Coordinates of C-alpha atoms in Angstrom, one line a residue:
M879 CA 23.7 -38.5 -13.9
K880 CA 19.7 -36.7 -14.0
T881 CA 19.0 -39.8 -11.6
N882 CA 21.6 -38.7 -8.7
R883 CA 19.6 -37.0 -6.1
L884 CA 21.9 -34.4 -5.1
Y885 CA 22.4 -33.5 -8.6
R886 CA 19.0 -32.7 -9.5
I887 CA 18.9 -30.7 -6.8
W888 CA 21.2 -29.2 -7.1
V889 CA 20.5 -28.2 -11.2
I890 CA 17.0 -26.9 -10.1
T891 CA 18.1 -24.6 -7.1
T892 CA 21.6 -23.3 -9.7
M893 CA 18.8 -22.2 -12.0
S894 CA 16.6 -20.6 -9.5
I895 CA 18.3 -18.7 -7.5
R896 CA 20.2 -17.9 -11.3
F897 CA 16.9 -17.0 -12.4
F898 CA 15.1 -15.0 -9.1
L899 CA 19.0 -12.8 -10.1
E900 CA 18.7 -12.2 -13.2
I901 CA 15.7 -10.4 -13.2
W902 CA 16.6 -9.2 -9.8
W903 CA 19.1 -7.0 -11.9
F904 CA 17.3 -5.7 -14.7
Q905 CA 14.3 -4.2 -12.4
Q906 CA 17.8 -2.8 -10.8
R907 CA 18.5 -1.1 -14.6
K908 CA 14.8 -0.4 -15.7
A909 CA 15.0 3.7 -14.6
K910 CA 18.0 3.6 -17.1
L911 CA 17.0 2.1 -20.0
P912 CA 14.7 3.9 -22.9
P913 CA 10.1 2.7 -23.4
R914 CA 12.0 0.1 -26.0
E915 CA 14.8 -0.7 -25.3
L916 CA 13.5 -1.9 -21.7
T917 CA 10.5 -3.9 -24.2
L918 CA 12.9 -5.8 -26.3
Q919 CA 16.1 -5.9 -23.5
W920 CA 12.9 -7.9 -21.1
E921 CA 11.5 -9.6 -24.5
L922 CA 15.2 -10.8 -24.4
L923 CA 16.3 -12.2 -20.7
L924 CA 12.8 -13.6 -20.6
K925 CA 13.6 -15.4 -25.1
Q926 CA 17.3 -16.9 -23.1
Q927 CA 15.9 -18.0 -20.1
A928 CA 12.4 -20.4 -21.4
K929 CA 15.5 -21.2 -23.4
R930 CA 16.9 -22.4 -20.7
F931 CA 14.4 -23.8 -19.1
K932 CA 13.6 -26.5 -21.9
A933 CA 17.3 -27.5 -22.3
R934 CA 17.4 -28.6 -18.5
A935 CA 13.7 -29.7 -18.8
L936 CA 14.4 -32.0 -21.7
S937 CA 17.7 -33.1 -20.3
L938 CA 16.6 -33.6 -16.6
E939 CA 12.8 -34.0 -16.9
G940 CA 11.3 -35.4 -13.7
I941 CA 8.1 -32.5 -11.8
L942 CA 10.9 -29.1 -14.5
I943 CA 8.7 -31.1 -17.1
K944 CA 5.3 -30.6 -15.7
V945 CA 6.0 -26.6 -15.1
G946 CA 7.4 -26.2 -18.5
Q947 CA 4.1 -27.5 -20.0
F948 CA 2.5 -24.9 -17.9
L949 CA 4.4 -21.7 -19.0
S950 CA 3.5 -21.9 -22.0
T951 CA 0.2 -22.5 -22.2
R952 CA -0.7 -18.9 -20.3
A953 CA -0.5 -17.5 -23.3
D954 CA -2.9 -14.9 -21.8
L955 CA -0.3 -14.0 -20.0
L956 CA 3.4 -13.9 -20.9
P957 CA 4.6 -13.5 -24.4
A958 CA 4.7 -15.7 -27.1
I959 CA 8.3 -15.1 -27.3
F960 CA 8.2 -17.3 -24.4
T961 CA 5.8 -19.3 -24.3
D962 CA 6.5 -21.0 -27.9
E963 CA 10.3 -21.6 -26.4
L964 CA 8.4 -23.8 -24.4
S965 CA 4.9 -25.8 -26.2
G966 CA 7.4 -28.3 -27.6
L967 CA 8.2 -29.7 -24.0
I968 CA 4.1 -30.7 -24.4
D969 CA 5.3 -33.0 -27.1
Q970 CA 9.6 -33.3 -27.1
V971 CA 9.6 -35.1 -24.2
T972 CA 13.0 -38.2 -24.4
P973 CA 10.8 -41.6 -24.8
V974 CA 12.0 -44.1 -22.3
P975 CA 13.5 -47.2 -24.9
R976 CA 10.9 -50.2 -26.0
E977 CA 13.7 -52.2 -23.6
A978 CA 13.5 -50.0 -21.0
A979 CA 9.7 -49.6 -21.2
L980 CA 8.5 -53.7 -22.2
K981 CA 11.0 -54.2 -18.8
V982 CA 7.9 -52.6 -16.2
L983 CA 5.2 -53.7 -18.3
E984 CA 6.1 -57.3 -17.3
S985 CA 7.1 -57.0 -13.7
Q986 CA 3.8 -55.4 -13.0
W987 CA 1.5 -57.9 -15.2
Q988 CA 5.0 -60.4 -13.5
A989 CA 4.2 -62.0 -17.3
P990 CA 5.2 -61.4 -20.4
Y991 CA 3.1 -58.9 -22.2
T992 CA 1.9 -61.4 -25.1
E993 CA 0.0 -63.1 -22.2
H994 CA -2.2 -60.1 -22.4
L995 CA -1.1 -58.5 -26.3
L996 CA -1.3 -59.3 -29.6
E997 CA 1.8 -56.2 -30.3
I998 CA 2.8 -53.6 -29.2
G999 CA 4.0 -51.1 -30.6
T1000 CA 8.1 -50.6 -31.3
A1001 CA 8.2 -46.4 -30.9
A1002 CA 5.7 -44.2 -27.7
V1003 CA 3.1 -43.0 -29.0
A1004 CA 3.7 -40.0 -26.7
S1005 CA 5.7 -39.2 -24.0
A1006 CA 5.5 -36.9 -21.2
S1007 CA 7.6 -36.0 -17.5
I1008 CA 5.8 -38.9 -16.0
A1009 CA 5.3 -42.2 -18.9
V1010 CA 5.0 -42.9 -21.9
V1011 CA 2.4 -44.5 -24.1
Y1012 CA 2.4 -47.4 -27.0
K1013 CA -0.6 -48.1 -29.0
A1014 CA -1.2 -52.3 -28.6
K1015 CA -3.2 -54.7 -29.6
L1016 CA -5.2 -56.2 -27.1
L1017 CA -5.4 -60.5 -28.0
D1018 CA -9.3 -60.0 -29.8
G1019 CA -8.2 -57.2 -32.0
T1020 CA -8.8 -53.9 -30.4
A1021 CA -6.7 -50.9 -30.4
V1022 CA -5.0 -49.4 -26.5
A1023 CA -3.3 -46.8 -25.2
I1024 CA -0.5 -48.5 -22.1
K1025 CA 1.0 -46.3 -20.6
I1026 CA 4.2 -48.0 -18.2
Q1027 CA 5.4 -45.6 -16.2
R1028 CA 9.0 -44.8 -16.1
P1029 CA 11.7 -46.8 -14.4
R1030 CA 13.0 -44.7 -11.1
I1031 CA 10.3 -42.0 -11.9
D1032 CA 9.0 -41.6 -7.9
R1033 CA 13.1 -41.1 -6.8
I1034 CA 13.3 -38.5 -9.1
F1035 CA 9.6 -37.2 -7.9
Q1036 CA 11.2 -37.8 -4.8
A1037 CA 14.7 -35.5 -5.5
D1038 CA 12.7 -33.0 -7.6
F1039 CA 10.2 -32.4 -4.9
R1040 CA 13.4 -31.0 -2.2
A1041 CA 15.0 -29.5 -5.0
I1042 CA 11.7 -27.1 -5.2
R1043 CA 11.2 -27.3 -1.2
I1044 CA 14.5 -25.4 -1.1
V1045 CA 13.2 -23.0 -3.9
M1046 CA 10.7 -21.9 -1.3
K1047 CA 12.4 -21.2 1.0
L1048 CA 15.1 -19.2 -0.6
T1049 CA 11.6 -17.7 -2.4
K1050 CA 9.5 -17.2 0.7
R1051 CA 13.2 -16.0 1.8
F1052 CA 14.1 -13.4 -0.3
T1053 CA 11.3 -11.5 -2.0
S1054 CA 8.8 -9.7 -1.9
W1055 CA 5.6 -12.0 -3.7
G1056 CA 7.3 -14.7 -1.8
K1057 CA 5.5 -13.1 1.6
S1058 CA 2.7 -13.8 0.6
L1059 CA 1.9 -17.4 -0.8
D1060 CA 1.2 -19.7 1.5
L1061 CA 4.3 -21.2 0.5
D1062 CA 4.8 -24.4 2.7
R1063 CA 1.0 -25.8 2.3
L1064 CA 1.3 -25.2 -1.5
Y1065 CA 4.6 -27.6 -1.2
S1066 CA 2.5 -30.6 1.1
E1067 CA -0.6 -29.8 -2.1
L1068 CA 2.5 -29.8 -4.8
V1069 CA 3.9 -33.8 -2.9
E1070 CA 0.8 -34.7 -1.7
I1071 CA -0.8 -34.2 -5.9
V1072 CA 1.2 -35.4 -7.7
S1073 CA 2.4 -38.2 -5.1
K1074 CA -1.4 -39.4 -6.4
E1075 CA -0.1 -38.9 -9.8
L1076 CA 2.4 -42.2 -9.6
D1077 CA -0.1 -44.5 -8.2
F1078 CA -2.6 -45.6 -11.8
I1079 CA -5.3 -47.5 -10.1
Q1080 CA -6.3 -43.8 -8.4
E1081 CA -6.1 -42.2 -11.8
M1082 CA -8.7 -45.2 -13.4
Q1083 CA -10.9 -44.1 -9.9
H1084 CA -9.8 -40.9 -10.9
A1085 CA -12.0 -41.0 -14.5
E1086 CA -14.7 -43.2 -13.1
S1087 CA -15.6 -39.8 -11.0
F1088 CA -15.4 -37.8 -13.9
E1089 CA -17.8 -40.4 -16.6
R1090 CA -20.9 -40.1 -14.0
N1091 CA -19.9 -35.8 -13.4
I1092 CA -20.2 -35.3 -17.5
D1093 CA -23.6 -32.9 -18.8
P1094 CA -24.7 -34.9 -22.2
A1095 CA -25.1 -31.3 -24.0
L1096 CA -21.3 -31.2 -24.0
R1097 CA -20.1 -33.8 -25.9
V1098 CA -17.7 -35.1 -23.8
R1099 CA -16.6 -38.4 -23.0
V1100 CA -13.5 -40.6 -21.2
P1101 CA -11.6 -43.2 -22.8
K1102 CA -13.0 -46.9 -21.8
Y1103 CA -10.2 -49.1 -19.3
Y1104 CA -9.4 -52.0 -18.9
T1105 CA -9.8 -52.5 -15.6
A1106 CA -8.4 -56.3 -15.5
L1107 CA -4.6 -54.8 -16.9
I1108 CA -4.3 -52.2 -14.7
T1109 CA -1.5 -51.5 -12.7
R1110 CA 0.0 -48.6 -10.3
R1111 CA 2.5 -48.7 -13.1
I1112 CA 0.2 -49.6 -15.6
I1113 CA -2.4 -47.9 -17.3
V1114 CA -4.6 -49.2 -20.0
M1115 CA -7.1 -47.8 -22.3
E1116 CA -8.9 -47.5 -25.8
W1117 CA -7.1 -45.7 -28.5
I1118 CA -8.7 -42.5 -29.1
E1119 CA -7.7 -41.3 -32.9
G1120 CA -8.0 -38.1 -31.9
F1121 CA -6.3 -34.0 -31.9
L1122 CA -5.5 -32.0 -30.0
I1123 CA -7.3 -29.0 -29.2
T1124 CA -5.1 -26.0 -30.6
D1125 CA -5.0 -27.9 -33.5
L1126 CA -5.9 -25.2 -35.2
Q1127 CA -5.5 -27.0 -39.0
A1128 CA -6.8 -30.6 -37.8
L1129 CA -10.3 -28.3 -36.8
H1130 CA -10.6 -26.4 -40.0
K1131 CA -10.2 -29.2 -41.8
H1132 CA -13.2 -31.3 -40.3
G1133 CA -15.0 -27.8 -40.5
L1134 CA -15.5 -27.3 -36.4
K1135 CA -15.4 -23.9 -35.3
P1136 CA -12.9 -22.9 -33.2
K1137 CA -15.4 -20.8 -31.2
E1138 CA -18.5 -24.2 -31.1
I1139 CA -15.7 -25.9 -29.2
V1140 CA -13.6 -22.6 -27.0
Q1141 CA -17.8 -22.9 -26.1
R1142 CA -18.2 -26.3 -24.8
F1143 CA -14.8 -26.2 -23.3
A1144 CA -15.6 -24.2 -20.7
A1145 CA -18.2 -25.1 -20.2
S1146 CA -17.0 -28.2 -18.5
F1147 CA -14.9 -26.7 -16.8
L1148 CA -17.2 -23.8 -15.3
Q1149 CA -20.4 -28.3 -14.7
Q1150 CA -16.2 -29.3 -12.8
L1151 CA -16.1 -25.8 -11.1
I1152 CA -19.1 -24.9 -9.6
V1153 CA -20.9 -28.2 -9.5
D1154 CA -19.3 -31.5 -9.5
G1155 CA -16.7 -29.5 -7.3
F1156 CA -14.3 -32.0 -8.6
F1157 CA -11.9 -30.5 -12.2
H1158 CA -8.9 -31.8 -14.0
A1159 CA -6.2 -30.2 -12.9
D1160 CA -3.7 -30.5 -15.6
P1161 CA -6.0 -30.2 -18.5
H1162 CA -3.3 -29.0 -21.2
P1163 CA -3.7 -29.8 -25.1
G1164 CA -1.3 -32.8 -24.7
N1165 CA -3.8 -34.4 -22.4
I1166 CA -7.5 -32.8 -24.5
R1167 CA -8.2 -34.4 -27.6
L1168 CA -10.9 -33.6 -30.8
E1169 CA -12.6 -36.7 -32.3
A1170 CA -13.8 -36.3 -35.8
D1171 CA -17.2 -35.5 -34.9
G1172 CA -15.6 -33.2 -32.0
T1173 CA -16.5 -34.5 -29.2
L1174 CA -13.9 -33.6 -25.8
V1175 CA -11.7 -36.6 -25.5
F1176 CA -10.3 -36.2 -21.5
I1177 CA -8.0 -38.5 -20.4
D1178 CA -5.2 -38.4 -17.5
F1179 CA -7.0 -38.2 -15.0
G1180 CA -4.1 -38.1 -12.4
M1181 CA -4.0 -34.4 -11.0
M1182 CA -7.4 -34.3 -9.9
G1183 CA -8.5 -31.7 -7.0
S1184 CA -11.5 -31.0 -5.4
I1185 CA -13.7 -28.0 -3.9
S1186 CA -15.8 -28.3 -1.2
R1187 CA -20.0 -26.9 -1.2
A1188 CA -18.5 -24.3 1.2
Q1189 CA -15.8 -22.9 -1.2
R1190 CA -18.0 -24.1 -4.6
T1191 CA -20.9 -21.3 -2.9
S1192 CA -17.4 -18.9 -2.8
F1193 CA -16.8 -19.3 -6.5
I1194 CA -20.9 -19.0 -7.6
S1195 CA -20.8 -15.7 -5.3
L1196 CA -17.4 -14.4 -7.2
I1197 CA -18.8 -15.5 -11.0
S1198 CA -22.6 -13.9 -10.6
A1199 CA -20.0 -10.6 -9.7
L1200 CA -17.7 -10.8 -12.1
L1201 CA -20.8 -11.0 -14.4
L1202 CA -22.8 -8.6 -13.0
Q1203 CA -19.4 -6.1 -13.0
N1204 CA -20.0 -5.1 -8.7
Y1205 CA -16.9 -5.2 -7.6
P1206 CA -17.0 -4.6 -4.1
L1207 CA -18.8 -7.9 -4.4
M1208 CA -16.4 -9.7 -5.9
V1209 CA -14.1 -9.0 -3.5
T1210 CA -16.0 -9.7 -0.7
A1211 CA -16.5 -13.2 -2.2
L1212 CA -11.6 -13.2 -2.6
A1213 CA -12.6 -12.2 1.2
E1214 CA -14.4 -15.2 2.2
L1215 CA -12.0 -17.5 -0.6
R1216 CA -9.2 -16.6 1.6
F1217 CA -7.5 -14.4 -1.5
V1218 CA -7.0 -11.2 0.5
N1219 CA -6.9 -10.5 3.7
K1220 CA -9.7 -9.6 7.0
V1221 CA -7.9 -6.8 6.9
A1222 CA -7.3 -6.0 4.1
D1223 CA -8.9 -2.3 2.6
Q1224 CA -11.4 -4.2 0.3
A1225 CA -12.9 -1.2 -1.2
Q1226 CA -9.1 -0.3 -2.6
I1227 CA -8.9 -3.5 -4.2
A1228 CA -12.6 -3.4 -5.2
D1229 CA -11.1 -0.2 -7.9
A1230 CA -7.9 -1.8 -8.9
M1231 CA -9.5 -5.3 -9.7
E1232 CA -11.8 -3.5 -11.3
A1233 CA -8.8 -1.7 -13.9
A1234 CA -6.7 -4.9 -13.9
T1235 CA -10.7 -6.7 -14.6
N1236 CA -11.4 -4.1 -17.3
L1237 CA -6.9 -4.2 -18.6
Y1238 CA -7.2 -8.1 -19.0
L1239 CA -10.5 -7.4 -21.3
S1240 CA -9.8 -5.1 -23.8
R1241 CA -6.5 -7.8 -24.3
G1242 CA -4.4 -4.6 -23.8
F1243 CA -3.6 -1.1 -23.2
Q1244 CA -4.6 0.5 -26.3
S1245 CA -8.1 2.5 -23.3
F1246 CA -5.1 3.1 -20.6
D1247 CA -2.7 5.7 -20.7
E1248 CA 1.2 5.0 -19.5
Q1249 CA 0.0 7.1 -15.3
A1250 CA -2.9 5.2 -15.6
I1251 CA -1.3 1.6 -16.1
Q1252 CA 1.8 2.5 -13.1
T1253 CA -0.5 3.7 -10.8
L1254 CA -2.0 0.7 -11.5
M1255 CA 1.4 -1.3 -10.9
T1256 CA 2.2 0.0 -8.4
Q1257 CA -0.9 -0.7 -6.3
L1258 CA -1.1 -4.1 -7.3
R1259 CA 2.5 -4.2 -6.1
S1260 CA 1.3 -2.4 -2.2
F1261 CA -1.8 -4.8 -2.3
V1262 CA 1.0 -7.7 -3.1
N1263 CA 4.1 -6.7 -1.0
G1264 CA 1.5 -5.8 2.5
N1265 CA -0.3 -9.4 1.9
A1266 CA -3.7 -7.8 0.7
I1267 CA -3.7 -10.5 -1.4
Q1268 CA -2.7 -13.6 -1.0
M1269 CA -2.9 -17.4 -2.7
P1270 CA -4.0 -19.7 -0.7
A1271 CA -2.8 -22.9 -1.2
E1272 CA -5.8 -25.1 -1.7
F1273 CA -5.9 -23.3 -4.5
A1274 CA -3.4 -23.1 -6.3
F1275 CA -3.5 -26.2 -8.7
L1276 CA -7.2 -24.0 -10.0
G1277 CA -5.2 -21.2 -10.1
R1278 CA -3.2 -23.4 -13.2
A1279 CA -6.1 -25.4 -14.3
A1280 CA -8.0 -22.0 -15.0
G1281 CA -4.3 -20.3 -16.2
I1282 CA -4.5 -23.8 -19.0
V1283 CA -7.9 -23.2 -20.0
S1284 CA -6.9 -19.8 -19.7
G1285 CA -4.4 -20.2 -22.5
V1286 CA -5.4 -22.6 -24.8
I1287 CA -9.2 -20.4 -25.4
A1288 CA -6.3 -17.9 -26.8
T1289 CA -5.3 -19.7 -28.5
L1290 CA -8.1 -21.2 -30.1
A1291 CA -10.2 -17.3 -30.0
P1292 CA -6.9 -15.2 -29.1
D1293 CA -10.1 -13.0 -29.0
V1294 CA -12.8 -14.2 -27.7
D1295 CA -14.6 -11.2 -25.1
Y1296 CA -14.8 -13.7 -22.2
L1297 CA -17.5 -11.2 -20.3
A1298 CA -19.6 -12.4 -23.2
L1299 CA -18.7 -15.5 -23.3
G1300 CA -18.8 -16.6 -19.1
K1301 CA -22.3 -15.1 -19.2
E1302 CA -23.5 -16.8 -21.9
I1303 CA -22.0 -20.1 -19.9
A1304 CA -22.8 -19.0 -16.7
K1305 CA -26.0 -18.7 -16.5
P1306 CA -28.2 -21.6 -17.8
M1307 CA -25.0 -23.5 -15.5
L1308 CA -25.8 -22.0 -12.5
D1309 CA -29.5 -22.0 -12.6
K1310 CA -29.4 -26.0 -13.2
T1311 CA -27.2 -25.6 -10.1
F1312 CA -29.8 -24.0 -7.7
G1313 CA -32.0 -25.5 -8.6
N1314 CA -31.3 -29.0 -7.7
E1315 CA -30.5 -27.8 -5.2
R1316 CA -33.4 -26.6 -2.9
K1317 CA -33.4 -27.4 0.4
D1318 CA -30.9 -25.1 0.6
V1319 CA -32.5 -21.9 1.7
R1320 CA -29.7 -19.8 -0.4
Y1321 CA -30.9 -21.9 -3.3
S1322 CA -33.6 -20.3 -3.1
I1323 CA -32.8 -17.1 -5.1
P1324 CA -31.1 -17.3 -8.4
P1325 CA -27.1 -16.6 -8.3
I1326 CA -27.4 -13.2 -9.6
L1327 CA -30.2 -11.5 -7.6
L1328 CA -28.9 -13.2 -4.4
L1329 CA -25.8 -11.0 -5.2
T1330 CA -27.6 -8.0 -4.8
G1331 CA -30.0 -8.6 -2.7
K1332 CA -27.8 -9.1 0.0
A1333 CA -26.3 -5.5 -0.9
I1334 CA -29.0 -4.5 -0.5
L1335 CA -30.3 -5.6 2.7
R1336 CA -26.9 -4.0 3.6
L1337 CA -28.4 0.0 2.3
P1338 CA -30.4 0.4 5.8
L1339 CA -27.5 -0.4 7.4
Q1340 CA -23.9 1.0 5.6
L1341 CA -26.3 4.8 5.6
E1342 CA -26.7 4.6 9.5
Q1343 CA -22.8 4.1 9.2
L1344 CA -23.1 6.6 7.5
L1345 CA -25.4 9.2 9.0
Q1346 CA -23.9 8.4 12.3
I1347 CA -20.3 9.2 11.4
Q1348 CA -21.5 12.8 9.3
I1349 CA -23.2 13.4 12.9
R1350 CA -19.8 12.9 15.2
Q1351 CA -17.7 14.9 11.9
G1352 CA -20.9 17.5 12.3
E1353 CA -20.9 17.6 16.1
L1354 CA -17.4 19.9 15.8
S1355 CA -19.4 22.4 13.5
L1356 CA -22.8 22.8 14.9
K1357 CA -21.6 26.0 16.6
Q1358 CA -21.8 27.4 12.7
S1359 CA -24.7 26.0 11.8
R1360 CA -28.5 26.3 12.5
A1361 CA -30.4 23.3 13.2
N1362 CA -32.0 23.3 10.0
G1363 CA -30.2 22.3 8.2
W1364 CA -29.9 19.1 9.9
T1365 CA -33.7 19.3 8.5
K1366 CA -33.1 19.3 5.5
Y1367 CA -30.1 16.8 5.6
Y1368 CA -33.2 13.7 6.9
Q1369 CA -35.3 15.0 4.2
K1370 CA -33.0 14.2 1.9
K1371 CA -32.9 11.0 3.6
Q1372 CA -36.2 10.2 3.8
K1373 CA -35.9 11.2 -0.4
F1374 CA -33.5 8.5 -0.9
T1375 CA -34.4 5.9 1.0
A1376 CA -38.8 6.3 -0.3
L1377 CA -36.8 6.4 -3.8
L1378 CA -35.5 2.7 -3.4
F1379 CA -38.3 1.9 -1.7
V1380 CA -40.6 2.5 -5.2
S1381 CA -38.0 1.8 -7.0
L1382 CA -37.9 -1.7 -6.0
W1383 CA -41.8 -2.3 -5.6
L1384 CA -41.7 -0.9 -9.0
A1385 CA -38.9 -3.7 -10.2
A1386 CA -40.9 -6.4 -8.2
I1387 CA -44.6 -5.7 -9.9
G1388 CA -42.3 -5.5 -13.8
L1389 CA -40.6 -9.2 -13.3
Y1390 CA -43.5 -11.0 -11.7
A1391 CA -45.7 -9.4 -14.7
F1392 CA -42.7 -10.8 -17.1
Q1393 CA -42.6 -14.0 -15.7
S1394 CA -39.3 -14.1 -13.7
H1395 CA -42.1 -14.7 -10.1
E1396 CA -38.4 -15.9 -8.4
A1397 CA -37.0 -12.2 -8.7
G1398 CA -40.6 -10.0 -8.3
Y1399 CA -41.3 -11.7 -5.0
A1400 CA -36.9 -11.4 -3.6
A1401 CA -37.3 -8.1 -5.0
A1402 CA -40.6 -7.2 -3.3
V1403 CA -39.2 -8.9 0.4
S1404 CA -35.9 -6.3 -0.1
S1405 CA -38.5 -3.2 -0.7
L1406 CA -38.9 -3.8 3.2
P1407 CA -36.2 -3.2 5.2
F1408 CA -36.2 0.7 3.5
L1409 CA -39.9 0.9 4.7
V1410 CA -38.6 0.3 8.2
Y1411 CA -35.4 2.5 7.8
Y1412 CA -38.2 5.0 6.2
R1413 CA -39.2 5.4 9.6
S1414 CA -37.0 5.3 11.6
L1415 CA -36.2 8.7 10.1
D1416 CA -38.9 10.6 11.8
K1417 CA -38.5 9.1 15.3
K1418 CA -34.1 9.4 14.4
F1419 CA -35.0 13.3 13.4
E1420 CA -37.8 13.6 16.1
R1421 CA -35.5 13.0 18.6
M1422 CA -32.6 14.8 17.2
M1423 CA -34.4 18.2 17.4
A1424 CA -35.2 17.5 20.5
S1425 CA -31.1 17.2 22.3
P1426 CA -29.7 19.7 24.4
L1427 CA -26.7 19.7 20.9
T1428 CA -29.4 20.6 18.6
E1429 CA -30.6 23.5 20.6
Q1430 CA -27.6 25.0 21.2
A1431 CA -26.8 25.2 17.7
G1432 CA -29.7 26.7 17.3
D1433 CA -28.9 30.1 20.0
L1434 CA -25.6 29.8 19.1
A1435 CA -26.4 31.2 15.9

């Protein structure tokens, strides 16, 4: 029954509608509940939904397993009561009967399995949404893992795609957050990426590309693949003796430090993002094994994502802005990536992001009073409802991967300082990345300094715009003020500009003296616009004092 297309579409769609209605009804009632009761009711609802989803996913299998695995890794955002309930989806998927798996294997090899294998296990060692894994031995005795696709899995996924399409249409039509997402493109991305995951030959090619990008210093590797035995539905690869990356007991047993694992795992993902532009889009704990010596072994390269050169540059700007805690620059980078609408009020978004980032980094609400939290949530909802914040479909799977990585980190090191971790691993990586790309003039300056330099170079124009605005506003009140008010105003601007000019030159001298020559040169060059602007203020002041408007103000006084 579960392979019937109409049945699957009906079950997935009705379950989703029920969840939406339950959440909507809770939102209608929450104002009438006291805070403690509100929390209890919300956790109860989440637990009930997680249980129903898990039961349905285990019975239907297919794409629901992937959705549940993703949600189970979001320990950083979702309550433990929810993620704990779904965590079993990583290793509780019912395996395919051995006879059915061998039938697929021999059909793909077009020969009895004994022609290539000395033996194959009597039971599957792993079972996932697309395939099952058996331990086997080649004719020479080499231990291997054989991944065999489930029977009729392509038909099951095609039905699930139809169901997801219906759910997305309902979401777009009846929810405010659905309107802020490019769900049509998201659906296309989902179909494209998951369809590729059904082709095991392409998965092997992904693994080869991933292996070429590995930085040896991170102690990361991929299994060996046996190309001659691989088909579209069968993969044969090296057997990995390891354990889940989130198995804290195993880490302790082998003397491995969780924070050191976190550092290398996060560095690997960041490298995939900003250096390689080719990332593992499904890095849940079942796909990241740890060997006894601490080596990270990535497996299952069916779901991969790519990022263009221009997008990587914007992500570098975003990461640098986050490390600087420069929220206006962060919003600018997000706008370049189309996460922020071009017509949105970026200043308001920057303020909200600062509060949200502080809340996230603090790992709780301890430093925020109830009114501050409510204000922040109201702001964020208004941004989403007004389409100021949006989710570009091309980044949906990157967001999924980043969420999984964040969840794994939260499991290994719940008290990790994300900002400190980012600074520790990002700076050398950014320096290395920019150092390898000197042909582009943008990469001749360290990225953090580049961001600061951009902001500095924009300051004269922004000051000029501020002056023009204040002049226009001043025209309405000149009849009640003397011309010497303008004199003081321009003198203050001149002093401010001169101070910035001198400060930048002092910084340049200091940076150069401490062997940071590139930064020193950049600071010196960045000061030149202020020198030009300082000189222009004299001329503007002379013209203003000679204008009829100023003379009239003086006469009226």
